PDB file of C-alpha atoms in Angstrom:
ATOM      1  CA  MET A   1     -46.001  33.195 -43.443  1.00 72.00           C
ATOM      2  CA  SER A   2     -43.831  35.998 -42.062  1.00 89.00           C
ATOM      3  CA  ALA A   3     -40.562  35.207 -40.293  1.00 91.00           C
ATOM      4  CA  GLN A   4     -42.021  36.300 -36.936  1.00 94.00           C
ATOM      5  CA  ARG A   5     -45.123  34.109 -37.350  1.00 94.00           C
ATOM      6  CA  THR A   6     -42.939  31.172 -38.412  1.00 95.00           C
ATOM      7  CA  LEU A   7     -40.712  31.648 -35.364  1.00 96.00           C
ATOM      8  CA  THR A   8     -43.727  31.903 -33.040  1.00 96.00           C
ATOM      9  CA  ALA A   9     -45.279  28.746 -34.521  1.00 97.00           C
ATOM     10  CA  ALA A  10     -41.964  26.875 -34.247  1.00 98.00           C
ATOM     11  CA  ILE A  11     -41.519  27.930 -30.600  1.00 98.00           C
ATOM     12  CA  HIS A  12     -45.040  26.727 -29.837  1.00 98.00           C
ATOM     13  CA  PHE A  13     -44.230  23.385 -31.498  1.00 98.00           C
ATOM     14  CA  ILE A  14     -40.940  23.004 -29.586  1.00 98.00           C
ATOM     15  CA  ASN A  15     -42.715  23.776 -26.300  1.00 98.00           C
ATOM     16  CA  GLN A  16     -45.378  21.196 -27.155  1.00 98.00           C
ATOM     17  CA  GLU A  17     -42.680  18.596 -27.797  1.00 98.00           C
ATOM     18  CA  ALA A  18     -41.011  19.385 -24.438  1.00 97.00           C
ATOM     19  CA  ASP A  19     -44.342  19.083 -22.631  1.00 97.00           C
ATOM     20  CA  LEU A  20     -45.136  15.733 -24.270  1.00 97.00           C
ATOM     21  CA  LEU A  21     -41.779  14.352 -23.135  1.00 95.00           C
ATOM     22  CA  ASP A  22     -42.104  15.720 -19.590  1.00 94.00           C
ATOM     23  CA  GLN A  23     -45.639  14.375 -19.246  1.00 94.00           C
ATOM     24  CA  GLY A  24     -44.721  10.926 -20.548  1.00 90.00           C
ATOM     25  CA  GLU A  25     -46.855  11.160 -23.695  1.00 93.00           C
ATOM     26  CA  PHE A  26     -44.382   9.231 -25.823  1.00 91.00           C
ATOM     27  CA  ARG A  27     -46.733   7.884 -28.499  1.00 94.00           C
ATOM     28  CA  GLU A  28     -47.802  11.453 -29.174  1.00 97.00           C
ATOM     29  CA  TRP A  29     -44.115  12.460 -29.263  1.00 97.00           C
ATOM     30  CA  LEU A  30     -43.407   9.779 -31.869  1.00 97.00           C
ATOM     31  CA  ALA A  31     -46.212  11.221 -34.014  1.00 98.00           C
ATOM     32  CA  LEU A  32     -44.361  14.564 -34.238  1.00 98.00           C
ATOM     33  CA  TRP A  33     -41.721  13.045 -36.526  1.00 98.00           C
ATOM     34  CA  GLN A  34     -41.413  12.518 -40.248  1.00 97.00           C
ATOM     35  CA  PRO A  35     -40.924   8.783 -40.897  1.00 95.00           C
ATOM     36  CA  GLN A  36     -37.372   9.452 -42.160  1.00 97.00           C
ATOM     37  CA  GLY A  37     -36.632  11.959 -39.368  1.00 98.00           C
ATOM     38  CA  MET A  38     -33.412  11.652 -37.352  1.00 98.00           C
ATOM     39  CA  TYR A  39     -32.924  12.124 -33.584  1.00 97.00           C
ATOM     40  CA  ILE A  40     -29.223  12.781 -32.962  1.00 97.00           C
ATOM     41  CA  ILE A  41     -27.101  13.331 -29.861  1.00 94.00           C
ATOM     42  CA  PRO A  42     -23.449  13.602 -30.916  1.00 95.00           C
ATOM     43  CA  VAL A  43     -20.602  13.151 -28.448  1.00 93.00           C
ATOM     44  CA  ASP A  44     -18.579  15.926 -30.123  1.00 93.00           C
ATOM     45  CA  ARG A  45     -20.534  19.201 -30.119  1.00 92.00           C
ATOM     46  CA  GLN A  46     -18.711  20.425 -33.232  1.00 94.00           C
ATOM     47  CA  THR A  47     -19.423  17.471 -35.509  1.00 94.00           C
ATOM     48  CA  THR A  48     -21.702  17.868 -38.505  1.00 94.00           C
ATOM     49  CA  ASP A  49     -21.063  14.473 -40.126  1.00 97.00           C
ATOM     50  CA  PHE A  50     -23.298  12.528 -37.753  1.00 97.00           C
ATOM     51  CA  ALA A  51     -23.316   9.321 -39.804  1.00 96.00           C
ATOM     52  CA  ASN A  52     -19.534   8.994 -39.413  1.00 97.00           C
ATOM     53  CA  ALA A  53     -19.166  10.244 -35.845  1.00 95.00           C
ATOM     54  CA  LEU A  54     -19.650   8.812 -32.384  1.00 93.00           C
ATOM     55  CA  ASN A  55     -23.149   9.574 -31.127  1.00 92.00           C
ATOM     56  CA  TYR A  56     -25.112   8.870 -27.958  1.00 91.00           C
ATOM     57  CA  ALA A  57     -28.129   8.551 -30.239  1.00 92.00           C
ATOM     58  CA  TYR A  58     -28.508   8.383 -34.011  1.00 95.00           C
ATOM     59  CA  ASP A  59     -32.109   7.253 -34.287  1.00 95.00           C
ATOM     60  CA  ASN A  60     -34.339   6.779 -37.280  1.00 97.00           C
ATOM     61  CA  GLN A  61     -38.033   5.957 -36.815  1.00 97.00           C
ATOM     62  CA  ALA A  62     -37.460   2.305 -35.890  1.00 96.00           C
ATOM     63  CA  MET A  63     -34.816   3.227 -33.316  1.00 94.00           C
ATOM     64  CA  ARG A  64     -36.986   6.001 -31.813  1.00 94.00           C
ATOM     65  CA  GLU A  65     -39.794   3.491 -31.371  1.00 95.00           C
ATOM     66  CA  LYS A  66     -37.412   0.955 -29.790  1.00 92.00           C
ATOM     67  CA  ARG A  67     -35.973   3.641 -27.504  1.00 86.00           C
ATOM     68  CA  VAL A  68     -39.442   4.625 -26.294  1.00 88.00           C
ATOM     69  CA  HIS A  69     -40.352   0.981 -25.693  1.00 87.00           C
ATOM     70  CA  ARG A  70     -37.103   0.184 -23.894  1.00 82.00           C
ATOM     71  CA  LEU A  71     -37.139   3.267 -21.698  1.00 74.00           C
ATOM     72  CA  TYR A  72     -40.802   3.322 -20.777  1.00 72.00           C
ATOM     73  CA  SER A  73     -42.084  -0.265 -20.855  1.00 70.00           C
ATOM     74  CA  GLY A  74     -40.894  -1.014 -17.321  1.00 67.00           C
ATOM     75  CA  GLU A  75     -38.700  -3.826 -18.642  1.00 67.00           C
ATOM     76  CA  SER A  76     -35.457  -1.921 -18.047  1.00 61.00           C
ATOM     77  CA  ILE A  77     -34.575  -1.802 -14.364  1.00 57.00           C
ATOM     78  CA  SER A  78     -32.294   1.183 -14.933  1.00 59.00           C
ATOM     79  CA  THR A  79     -35.310   3.289 -15.928  1.00 61.00           C
ATOM     80  CA  THR A  80     -37.628   2.249 -13.088  1.00 66.00           C
ATOM     81  CA  PRO A  81     -39.021   4.347 -11.548  1.00 73.00           C
ATOM     82  CA  ARG A  82     -39.317   6.752 -14.441  1.00 76.00           C
ATOM     83  CA  ALA A  83     -37.433  10.016 -13.958  1.00 81.00           C
ATOM     84  CA  ARG A  84     -39.478  13.147 -13.481  1.00 90.00           C
ATOM     85  CA  THR A  85     -38.268  15.847 -15.830  1.00 92.00           C
ATOM     86  CA  ILE A  86     -38.888  19.480 -16.583  1.00 96.00           C
ATOM     87  CA  ARG A  87     -37.321  21.001 -19.660  1.00 96.00           C
ATOM     88  CA  MET A  88     -37.318  24.633 -20.630  1.00 97.00           C
ATOM     89  CA  THR A  89     -36.236  26.054 -23.958  1.00 98.00           C
ATOM     90  CA  GLY A  90     -35.169  29.577 -24.724  1.00 98.00           C
ATOM     91  CA  ARG A  91     -33.001  31.759 -26.937  1.00 98.00           C
ATOM     92  CA  HIS A  92     -34.929  30.586 -30.020  1.00 98.00           C
ATOM     93  CA  ARG A  93     -33.390  31.751 -33.280  1.00 98.00           C
ATOM     94  CA  LEU A  94     -34.846  31.260 -36.729  1.00 98.00           C
ATOM     95  CA  ILE A  95     -31.972  30.225 -38.996  1.00 98.00           C
ATOM     96  CA  GLU A  96     -33.875  29.551 -42.214  1.00 97.00           C
ATOM     97  CA  ALA A  97     -37.506  29.477 -43.273  1.00 96.00           C
ATOM     98  CA  SER A  98     -39.115  28.404 -46.523  1.00 95.00           C
ATOM     99  CA  ASP A  99     -42.285  26.619 -47.569  1.00 93.00           C
ATOM    100  CA  GLN A 100     -40.380  23.317 -47.456  1.00 96.00           C
ATOM    101  CA  ARG A 101     -38.423  23.599 -44.183  1.00 97.00           C
ATOM    102  CA  VAL A 102     -37.737  25.635 -41.091  1.00 98.00           C
ATOM    103  CA  GLU A 103     -34.373  25.620 -39.307  1.00 98.00           C
ATOM    104  CA  ILE A 104     -34.429  26.806 -35.715  1.00 98.00           C
ATOM    105  CA  ARG A 105     -31.842  26.763 -32.970  1.00 98.00           C
ATOM    106  CA  CYS A 106     -32.447  27.145 -29.239  1.00 99.00           C
ATOM    107  CA  ALA A 107     -31.103  26.270 -25.802  1.00 98.00           C
ATOM    108  CA  GLN A 108     -32.576  23.637 -23.493  1.00 98.00           C
ATOM    109  CA  PHE A 109     -32.251  23.240 -19.741  1.00 97.00           C
ATOM    110  CA  LEU A 110     -33.446  19.835 -18.547  1.00 94.00           C
ATOM    111  CA  TYR A 111     -33.923  19.126 -14.849  1.00 95.00           C
ATOM    112  CA  GLU A 112     -34.272  15.492 -13.712  1.00 90.00           C
ATOM    113  CA  TYR A 113     -35.372  14.058 -10.374  1.00 90.00           C
ATOM    114  CA  ARG A 114     -35.163  10.310  -9.763  1.00 81.00           C
ATOM    115  CA  LYS A 115     -34.623   8.198  -6.675  1.00 85.00           C
ATOM    116  CA  GLY A 116     -33.892  11.228  -4.504  1.00 89.00           C
ATOM    117  CA  LYS A 117     -31.217  12.577  -6.833  1.00 89.00           C
ATOM    118  CA  GLU A 118     -31.232  15.583  -9.095  1.00 90.00           C
ATOM    119  CA  HIS A 119     -29.341  16.104 -12.332  1.00 88.00           C
ATOM    120  CA  HIS A 120     -29.467  18.748 -14.994  1.00 90.00           C
ATOM    121  CA  TYR A 121     -28.434  18.770 -18.617  1.00 90.00           C
ATOM    122  CA  VAL A 122     -27.957  21.840 -20.773  1.00 94.00           C
ATOM    123  CA  ALA A 123     -27.842  21.639 -24.542  1.00 96.00           C
ATOM    124  CA  ASP A 124     -28.035  23.533 -27.783  1.00 98.00           C
ATOM    125  CA  LEU A 125     -30.881  22.148 -29.892  1.00 98.00           C
ATOM    126  CA  SER A 126     -31.096  22.376 -33.673  1.00 99.00           C
ATOM    127  CA  TYR A 127     -34.360  21.511 -35.377  1.00 99.00           C
ATOM    128  CA  THR A 128     -35.219  20.986 -39.002  1.00 99.00           C
ATOM    129  CA  LEU A 129     -38.996  21.201 -39.189  1.00 99.00           C
ATOM    130  CA  VAL A 130     -41.189  20.503 -42.190  1.00 98.00           C
ATOM    131  CA  PRO A 131     -44.451  22.458 -42.434  1.00 96.00           C
ATOM    132  CA  GLN A 132     -47.501  20.201 -42.688  1.00 93.00           C
ATOM    133  CA  GLY A 133     -50.551  22.431 -43.038  1.00 88.00           C
ATOM    134  CA  GLU A 134     -50.961  24.250 -39.721  1.00 86.00           C
ATOM    135  CA  ARG A 135     -48.311  22.228 -37.880  1.00 92.00           C
ATOM    136  CA  PHE A 136     -44.785  20.905 -38.261  1.00 98.00           C
ATOM    137  CA  LEU A 137     -43.109  17.523 -38.379  1.00 99.00           C
ATOM    138  CA  ILE A 138     -39.549  16.995 -37.193  1.00 99.00           C
ATOM    139  CA  ALA A 139     -37.141  16.072 -39.993  1.00 99.00           C
ATOM    140  CA  GLN A 140     -34.093  16.293 -37.723  1.00 99.00           C
ATOM    141  CA  LYS A 141     -33.365  17.157 -34.102  1.00 98.00           C
ATOM    142  CA  VAL A 142     -29.766  17.503 -32.939  1.00 98.00           C
ATOM    143  CA  ILE A 143     -29.043  17.772 -29.213  1.00 97.00           C
ATOM    144  CA  ARG A 144     -25.561  19.107 -28.489  1.00 97.00           C
ATOM    145  CA  LEU A 145     -24.966  18.660 -24.768  1.00 94.00           C
ATOM    146  CA  ILE A 146     -22.568  21.253 -23.385  1.00 91.00           C
ATOM    147  CA  ASN A 147     -20.797  18.461 -21.500  1.00 82.00           C
ATOM    148  CA  GLY A 148     -21.354  15.697 -24.055  1.00 74.00           C
ATOM    149  CA  ASP A 149     -17.671  14.823 -24.201  1.00 72.00           C
ATOM    150  CA  ASP A 150     -17.452  14.420 -20.412  1.00 72.00           C
ATOM    151  CA  TYR A 151     -18.851  11.878 -17.954  1.00 68.00           C
ATOM    152  CA  LEU A 152     -22.655  11.669 -18.124  1.00 69.00           C
ATOM    153  CA  HIS A 153     -24.847  10.044 -15.522  1.00 65.00           C
ATOM    154  CA  SER A 154     -27.101   7.258 -16.738  1.00 64.00           C
ATOM    155  CA  ILE A 155     -29.767   9.035 -18.761  1.00 66.00           C
ATOM    156  CA  GLY A 156     -32.940   6.968 -18.676  1.00 62.00           C
ATOM    157  CA  TYR A 157     -35.192   9.238 -20.715  1.00 68.00           C
ATOM    158  CA  ILE A 158     -35.380  11.058 -24.022  1.00 76.00           C
ATOM    159  CA  LEU A 159     -33.462  14.324 -24.104  1.00 68.00           C
TER     160      LEU A 159
END
């Protein structure tokens, strides 16, 4: 596949992931991941050693499933009612592409509305995607919030 076709397919996949999260289709979101895939939100934007750094999230499959259950089961009062979100991605850049993996970086703007209040979060996203036939699976997603080392409001949803 050419670099342009790979980039276009990856952008489509990233937009699909954003839509699943915004629409509350969390089981479908979980199915986008490789079993050993990692969902990471580091506190320090510059860190690359996620296993030995402070993170808001450092989730393997079991932790992603627990996060979805905790946030969206209605059992957690801090997440009821569920926030309404819209996320947009842009500035997609193909970093590396091979038959085994695709590295892509982009920006995300996430707008949240809950209980009459609005918040927004802006982040750099880094994806490692693994081609699986005509689609991808997420091997790693790193969300580097531009204000991750500052005060964050209670975030009751998946970034």
